[in-house]
PDB file of C-alpha atoms and ligand atoms in Angstrom:
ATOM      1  CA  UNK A1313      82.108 113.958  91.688  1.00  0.00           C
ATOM      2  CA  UNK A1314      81.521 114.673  95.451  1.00  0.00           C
ATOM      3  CA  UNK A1315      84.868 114.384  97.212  1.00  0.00           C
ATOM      4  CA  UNK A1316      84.655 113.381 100.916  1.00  0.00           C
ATOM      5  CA  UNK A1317      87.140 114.749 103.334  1.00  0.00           C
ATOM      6  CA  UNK A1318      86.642 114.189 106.857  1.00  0.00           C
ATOM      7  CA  UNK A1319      88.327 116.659 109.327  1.00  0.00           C
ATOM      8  CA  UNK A1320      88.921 114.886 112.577  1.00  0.00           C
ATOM      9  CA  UNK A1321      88.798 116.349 116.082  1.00  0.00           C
ATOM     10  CA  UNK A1322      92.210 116.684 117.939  1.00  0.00           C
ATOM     11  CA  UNK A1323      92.708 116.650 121.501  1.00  0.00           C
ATOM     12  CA  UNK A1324      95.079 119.496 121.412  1.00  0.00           C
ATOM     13  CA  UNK A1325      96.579 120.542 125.128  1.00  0.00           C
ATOM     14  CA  UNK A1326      99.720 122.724 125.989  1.00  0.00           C
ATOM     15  CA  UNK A1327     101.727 119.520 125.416  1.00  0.00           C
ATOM     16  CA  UNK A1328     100.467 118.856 121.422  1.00  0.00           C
ATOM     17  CA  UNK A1329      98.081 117.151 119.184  1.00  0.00           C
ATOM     18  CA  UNK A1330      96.565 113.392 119.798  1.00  0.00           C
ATOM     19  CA  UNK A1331      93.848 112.283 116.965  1.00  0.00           C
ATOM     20  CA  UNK A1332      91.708 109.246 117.980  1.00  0.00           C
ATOM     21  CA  UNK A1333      89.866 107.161 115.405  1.00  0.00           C
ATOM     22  CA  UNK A1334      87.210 104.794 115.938  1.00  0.00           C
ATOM     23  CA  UNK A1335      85.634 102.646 113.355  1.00  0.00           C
ATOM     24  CA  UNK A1336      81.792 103.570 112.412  1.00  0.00           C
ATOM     25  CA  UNK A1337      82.625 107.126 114.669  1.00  0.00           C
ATOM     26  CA  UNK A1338      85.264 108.843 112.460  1.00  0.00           C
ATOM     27  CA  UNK A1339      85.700 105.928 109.939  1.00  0.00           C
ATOM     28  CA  UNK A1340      82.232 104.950 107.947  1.00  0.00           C
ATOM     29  CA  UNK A1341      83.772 101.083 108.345  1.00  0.00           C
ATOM     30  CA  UNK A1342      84.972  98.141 110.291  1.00  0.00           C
ATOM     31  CA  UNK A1343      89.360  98.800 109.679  1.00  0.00           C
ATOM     32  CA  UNK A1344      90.754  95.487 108.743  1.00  0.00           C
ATOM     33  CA  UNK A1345      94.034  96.886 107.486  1.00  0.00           C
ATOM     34  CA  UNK A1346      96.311  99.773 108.394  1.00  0.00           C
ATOM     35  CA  UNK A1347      99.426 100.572 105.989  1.00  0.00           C
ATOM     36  CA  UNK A1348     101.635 103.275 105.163  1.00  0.00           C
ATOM     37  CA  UNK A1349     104.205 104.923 102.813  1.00  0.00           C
ATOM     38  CA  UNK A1350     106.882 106.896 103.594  1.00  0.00           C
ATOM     39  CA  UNK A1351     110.542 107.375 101.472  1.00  0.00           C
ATOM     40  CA  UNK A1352     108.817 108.081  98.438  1.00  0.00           C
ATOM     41  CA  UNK A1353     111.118 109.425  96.117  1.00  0.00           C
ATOM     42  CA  UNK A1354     110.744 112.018  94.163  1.00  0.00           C
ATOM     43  CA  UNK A1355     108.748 112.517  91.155  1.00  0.00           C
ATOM     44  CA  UNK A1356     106.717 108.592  92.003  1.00  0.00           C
ATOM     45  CA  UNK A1357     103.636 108.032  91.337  1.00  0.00           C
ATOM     46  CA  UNK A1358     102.053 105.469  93.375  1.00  0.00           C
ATOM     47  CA  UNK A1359      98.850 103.542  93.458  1.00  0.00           C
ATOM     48  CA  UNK A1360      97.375 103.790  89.719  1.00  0.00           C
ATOM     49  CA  UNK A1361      94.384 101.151  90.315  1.00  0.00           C
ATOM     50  CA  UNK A1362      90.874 100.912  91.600  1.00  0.00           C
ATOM     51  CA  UNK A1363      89.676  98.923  93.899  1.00  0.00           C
ATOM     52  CA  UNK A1364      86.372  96.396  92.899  1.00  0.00           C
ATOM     53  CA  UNK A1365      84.576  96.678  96.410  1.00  0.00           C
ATOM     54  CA  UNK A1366      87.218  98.028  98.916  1.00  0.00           C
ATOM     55  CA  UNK A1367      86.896 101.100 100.892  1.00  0.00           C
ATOM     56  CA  UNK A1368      89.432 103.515 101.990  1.00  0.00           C
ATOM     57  CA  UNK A1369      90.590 106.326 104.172  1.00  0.00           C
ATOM     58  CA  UNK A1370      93.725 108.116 103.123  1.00  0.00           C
ATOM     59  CA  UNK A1371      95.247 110.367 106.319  1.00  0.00           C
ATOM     60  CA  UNK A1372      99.110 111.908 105.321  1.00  0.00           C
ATOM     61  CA  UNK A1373     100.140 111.953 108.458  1.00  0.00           C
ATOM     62  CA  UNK A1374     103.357 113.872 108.131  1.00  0.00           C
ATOM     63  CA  UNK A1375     104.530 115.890 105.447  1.00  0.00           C
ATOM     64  CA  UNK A1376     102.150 116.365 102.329  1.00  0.00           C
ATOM     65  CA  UNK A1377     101.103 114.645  99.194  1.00  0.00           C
ATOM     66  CA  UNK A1378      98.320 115.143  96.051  1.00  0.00           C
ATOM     67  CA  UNK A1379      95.819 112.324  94.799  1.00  0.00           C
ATOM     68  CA  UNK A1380      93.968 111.970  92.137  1.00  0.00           C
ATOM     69  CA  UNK A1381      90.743 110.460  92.028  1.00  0.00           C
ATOM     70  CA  UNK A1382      89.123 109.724  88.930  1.00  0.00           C
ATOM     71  CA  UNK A1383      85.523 107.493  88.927  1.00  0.00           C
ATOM     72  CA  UNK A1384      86.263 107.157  84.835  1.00  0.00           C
ATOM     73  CA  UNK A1385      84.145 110.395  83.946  1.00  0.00           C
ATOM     74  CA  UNK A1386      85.839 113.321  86.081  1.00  0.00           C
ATOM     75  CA  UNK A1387      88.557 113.135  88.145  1.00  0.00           C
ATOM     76  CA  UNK A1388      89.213 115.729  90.659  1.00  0.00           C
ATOM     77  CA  UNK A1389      92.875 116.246  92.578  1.00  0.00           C
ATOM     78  CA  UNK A1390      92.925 116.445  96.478  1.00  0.00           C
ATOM     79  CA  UNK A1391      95.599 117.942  98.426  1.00  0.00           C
ATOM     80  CA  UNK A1392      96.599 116.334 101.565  1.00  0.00           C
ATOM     81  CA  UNK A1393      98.947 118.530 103.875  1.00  0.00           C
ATOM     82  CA  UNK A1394      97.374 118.074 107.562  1.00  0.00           C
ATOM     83  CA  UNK A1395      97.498 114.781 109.676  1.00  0.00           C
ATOM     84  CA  UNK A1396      93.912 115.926 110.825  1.00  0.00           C
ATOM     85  CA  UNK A1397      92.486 115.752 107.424  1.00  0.00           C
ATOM     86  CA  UNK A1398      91.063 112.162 106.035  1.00  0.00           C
ATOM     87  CA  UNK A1399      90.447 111.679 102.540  1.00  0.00           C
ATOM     88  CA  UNK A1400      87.756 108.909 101.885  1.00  0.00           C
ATOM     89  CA  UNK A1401      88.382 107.107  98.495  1.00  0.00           C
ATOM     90  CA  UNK A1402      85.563 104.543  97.702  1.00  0.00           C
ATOM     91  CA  UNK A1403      85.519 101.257  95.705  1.00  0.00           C
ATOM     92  CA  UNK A1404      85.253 101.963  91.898  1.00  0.00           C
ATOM     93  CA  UNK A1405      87.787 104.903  92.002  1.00  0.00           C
ATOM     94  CA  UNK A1406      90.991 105.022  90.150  1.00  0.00           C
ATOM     95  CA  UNK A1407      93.394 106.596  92.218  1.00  0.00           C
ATOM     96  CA  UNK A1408      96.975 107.605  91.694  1.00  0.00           C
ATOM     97  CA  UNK A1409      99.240 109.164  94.621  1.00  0.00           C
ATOM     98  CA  UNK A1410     102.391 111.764  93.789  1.00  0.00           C
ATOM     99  CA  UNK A1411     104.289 114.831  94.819  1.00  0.00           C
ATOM    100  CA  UNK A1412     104.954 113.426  97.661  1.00  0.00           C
ATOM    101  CA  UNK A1413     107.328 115.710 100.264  1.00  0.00           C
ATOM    102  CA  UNK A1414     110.501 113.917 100.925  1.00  0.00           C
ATOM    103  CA  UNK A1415     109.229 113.957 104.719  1.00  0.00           C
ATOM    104  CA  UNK A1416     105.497 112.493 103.714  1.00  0.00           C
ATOM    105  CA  UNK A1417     104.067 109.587 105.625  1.00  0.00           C
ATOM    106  CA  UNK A1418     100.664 108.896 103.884  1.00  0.00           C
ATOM    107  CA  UNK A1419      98.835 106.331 105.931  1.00  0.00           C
ATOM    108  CA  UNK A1420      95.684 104.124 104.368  1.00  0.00           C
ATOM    109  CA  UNK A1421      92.763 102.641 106.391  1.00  0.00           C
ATOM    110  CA  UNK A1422      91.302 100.381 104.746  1.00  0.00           C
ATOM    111  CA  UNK A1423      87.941  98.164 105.227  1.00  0.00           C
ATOM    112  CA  UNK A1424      89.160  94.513 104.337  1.00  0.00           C
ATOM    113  CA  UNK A1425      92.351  92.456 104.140  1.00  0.00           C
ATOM    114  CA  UNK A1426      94.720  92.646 101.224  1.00  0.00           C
ATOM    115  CA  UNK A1427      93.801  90.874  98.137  1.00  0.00           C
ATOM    116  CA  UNK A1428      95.537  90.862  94.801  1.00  0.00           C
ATOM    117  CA  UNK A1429      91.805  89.894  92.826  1.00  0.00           C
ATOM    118  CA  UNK A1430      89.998  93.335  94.194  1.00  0.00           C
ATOM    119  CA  UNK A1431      92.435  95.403  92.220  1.00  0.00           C
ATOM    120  CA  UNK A1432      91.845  97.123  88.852  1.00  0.00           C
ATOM    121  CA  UNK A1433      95.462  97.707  87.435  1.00  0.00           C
ATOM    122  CA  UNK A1434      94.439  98.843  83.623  1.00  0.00           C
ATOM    123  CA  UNK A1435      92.717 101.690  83.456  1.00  0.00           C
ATOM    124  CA  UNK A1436      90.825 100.490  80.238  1.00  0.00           C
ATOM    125  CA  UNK A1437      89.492  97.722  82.121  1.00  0.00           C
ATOM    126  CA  UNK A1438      89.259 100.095  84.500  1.00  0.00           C
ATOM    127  CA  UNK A1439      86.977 102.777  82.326  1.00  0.00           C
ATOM    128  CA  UNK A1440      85.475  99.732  80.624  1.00  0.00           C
ATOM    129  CA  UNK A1441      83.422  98.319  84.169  1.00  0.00           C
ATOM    130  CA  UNK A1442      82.789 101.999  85.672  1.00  0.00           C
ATOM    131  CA  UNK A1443      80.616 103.053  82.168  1.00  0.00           C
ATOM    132  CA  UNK A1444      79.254  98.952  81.610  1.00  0.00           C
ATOM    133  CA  UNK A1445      77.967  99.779  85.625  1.00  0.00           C
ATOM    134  CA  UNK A1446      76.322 103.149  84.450  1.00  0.00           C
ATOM    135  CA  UNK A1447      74.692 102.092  81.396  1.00  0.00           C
ATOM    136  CA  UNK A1448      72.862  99.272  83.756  1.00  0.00           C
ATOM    137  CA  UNK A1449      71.717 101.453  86.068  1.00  0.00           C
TER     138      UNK A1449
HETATM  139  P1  TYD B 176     101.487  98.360  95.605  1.00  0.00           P
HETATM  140  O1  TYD B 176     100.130  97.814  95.361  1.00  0.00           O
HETATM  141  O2  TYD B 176     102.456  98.379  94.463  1.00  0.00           O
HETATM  142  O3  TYD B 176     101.396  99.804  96.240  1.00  0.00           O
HETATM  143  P2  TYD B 176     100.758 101.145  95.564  1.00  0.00           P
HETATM  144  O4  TYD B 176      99.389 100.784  95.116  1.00  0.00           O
HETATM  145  O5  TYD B 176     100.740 102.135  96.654  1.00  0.00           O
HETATM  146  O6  TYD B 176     101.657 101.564  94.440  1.00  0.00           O
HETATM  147  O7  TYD B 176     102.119  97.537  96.813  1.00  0.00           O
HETATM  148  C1  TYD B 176     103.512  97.451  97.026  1.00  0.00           C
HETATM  149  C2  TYD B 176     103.843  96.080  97.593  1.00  0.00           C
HETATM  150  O8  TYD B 176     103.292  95.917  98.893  1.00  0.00           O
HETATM  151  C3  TYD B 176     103.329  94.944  96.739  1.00  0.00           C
HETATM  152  O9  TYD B 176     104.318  93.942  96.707  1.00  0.00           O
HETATM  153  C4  TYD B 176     102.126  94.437  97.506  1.00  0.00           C
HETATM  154  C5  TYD B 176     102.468  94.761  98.948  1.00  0.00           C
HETATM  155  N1  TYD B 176     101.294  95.068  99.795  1.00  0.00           N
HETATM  156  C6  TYD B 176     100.983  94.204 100.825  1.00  0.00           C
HETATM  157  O10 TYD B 176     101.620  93.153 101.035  1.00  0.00           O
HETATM  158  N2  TYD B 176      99.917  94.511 101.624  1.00  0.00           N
HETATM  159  C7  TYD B 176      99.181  95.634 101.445  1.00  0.00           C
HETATM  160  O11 TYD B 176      98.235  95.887 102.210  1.00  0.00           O
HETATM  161  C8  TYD B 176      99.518  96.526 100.356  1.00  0.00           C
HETATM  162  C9  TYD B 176      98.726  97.777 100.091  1.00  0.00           C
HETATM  163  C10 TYD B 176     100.589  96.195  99.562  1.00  0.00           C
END
């Protein structure tokens, strides 16, 4: 599994950091939807679905936070401890958010509105459509 994680360019001066994102520049799509987490407590584990045909980028933009991205026949863990670093999670990835720092701020862009019937909450299901898709071809 090739995991995509975009480093974006700050425009660092003497007074800090500013990071700029523009769709189809930095972001490979059109951003419908911005949201964010922050007061996770410890020990949750967020997310734990896939997504049928949306796109996402995942940016913790304070503090730090692991994911987990499995496509149903390897899953591979991703660190995310810089606000400059973007993790790209496509559609047909499980994904599953945790160890989050009590100071983490994990923001999503994501590349249509929110709606309930593009999620894949059981991971059979889940397992069940990603190998169905690979034995078609
Ligand atoms: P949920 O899907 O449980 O979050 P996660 O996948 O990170 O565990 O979403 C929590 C609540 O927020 C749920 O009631 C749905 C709502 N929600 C929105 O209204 N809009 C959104 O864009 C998202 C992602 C969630």
């Amino acid at each position: 599994m090739q995991v995509v994680k975009y480093m974006f360019q700050p425009h660092g001066d003497d007074r800090g950091q500013l990071i700029a994102l523009e769709e189809f520049k930095d972001i490979p799509f059109s951003v419908k939807r911005v949201y964010y987490m922050y007061d996770t407590k410890e020990g949750v584990v967020r997310g734990k679905h896939a997504h049928k045909s949306l796109q996402q980028i995942l940016i913790c933009i304070h503090g730090s936070c692991k994911i987990l991205l499995d496509n149903g026949f390897e899953k591979k863990v991703v660190p995310l401890e810089k606000p400059y670093e973007g993790l790209y999670v496509a559609n047909d990835m499980w994904r599953e958010m945790y160890d989050f720092s009590p100071d983490a701020v994990l923001m999503c862009l994501a590349s249509d509105y929110y709606d309930e019937s593009d999620y894949i909450r059981d991971y059979d299901e889940f397992l069940k459509m990603v190998h169905e898709k690979q034995e078609k071809g």
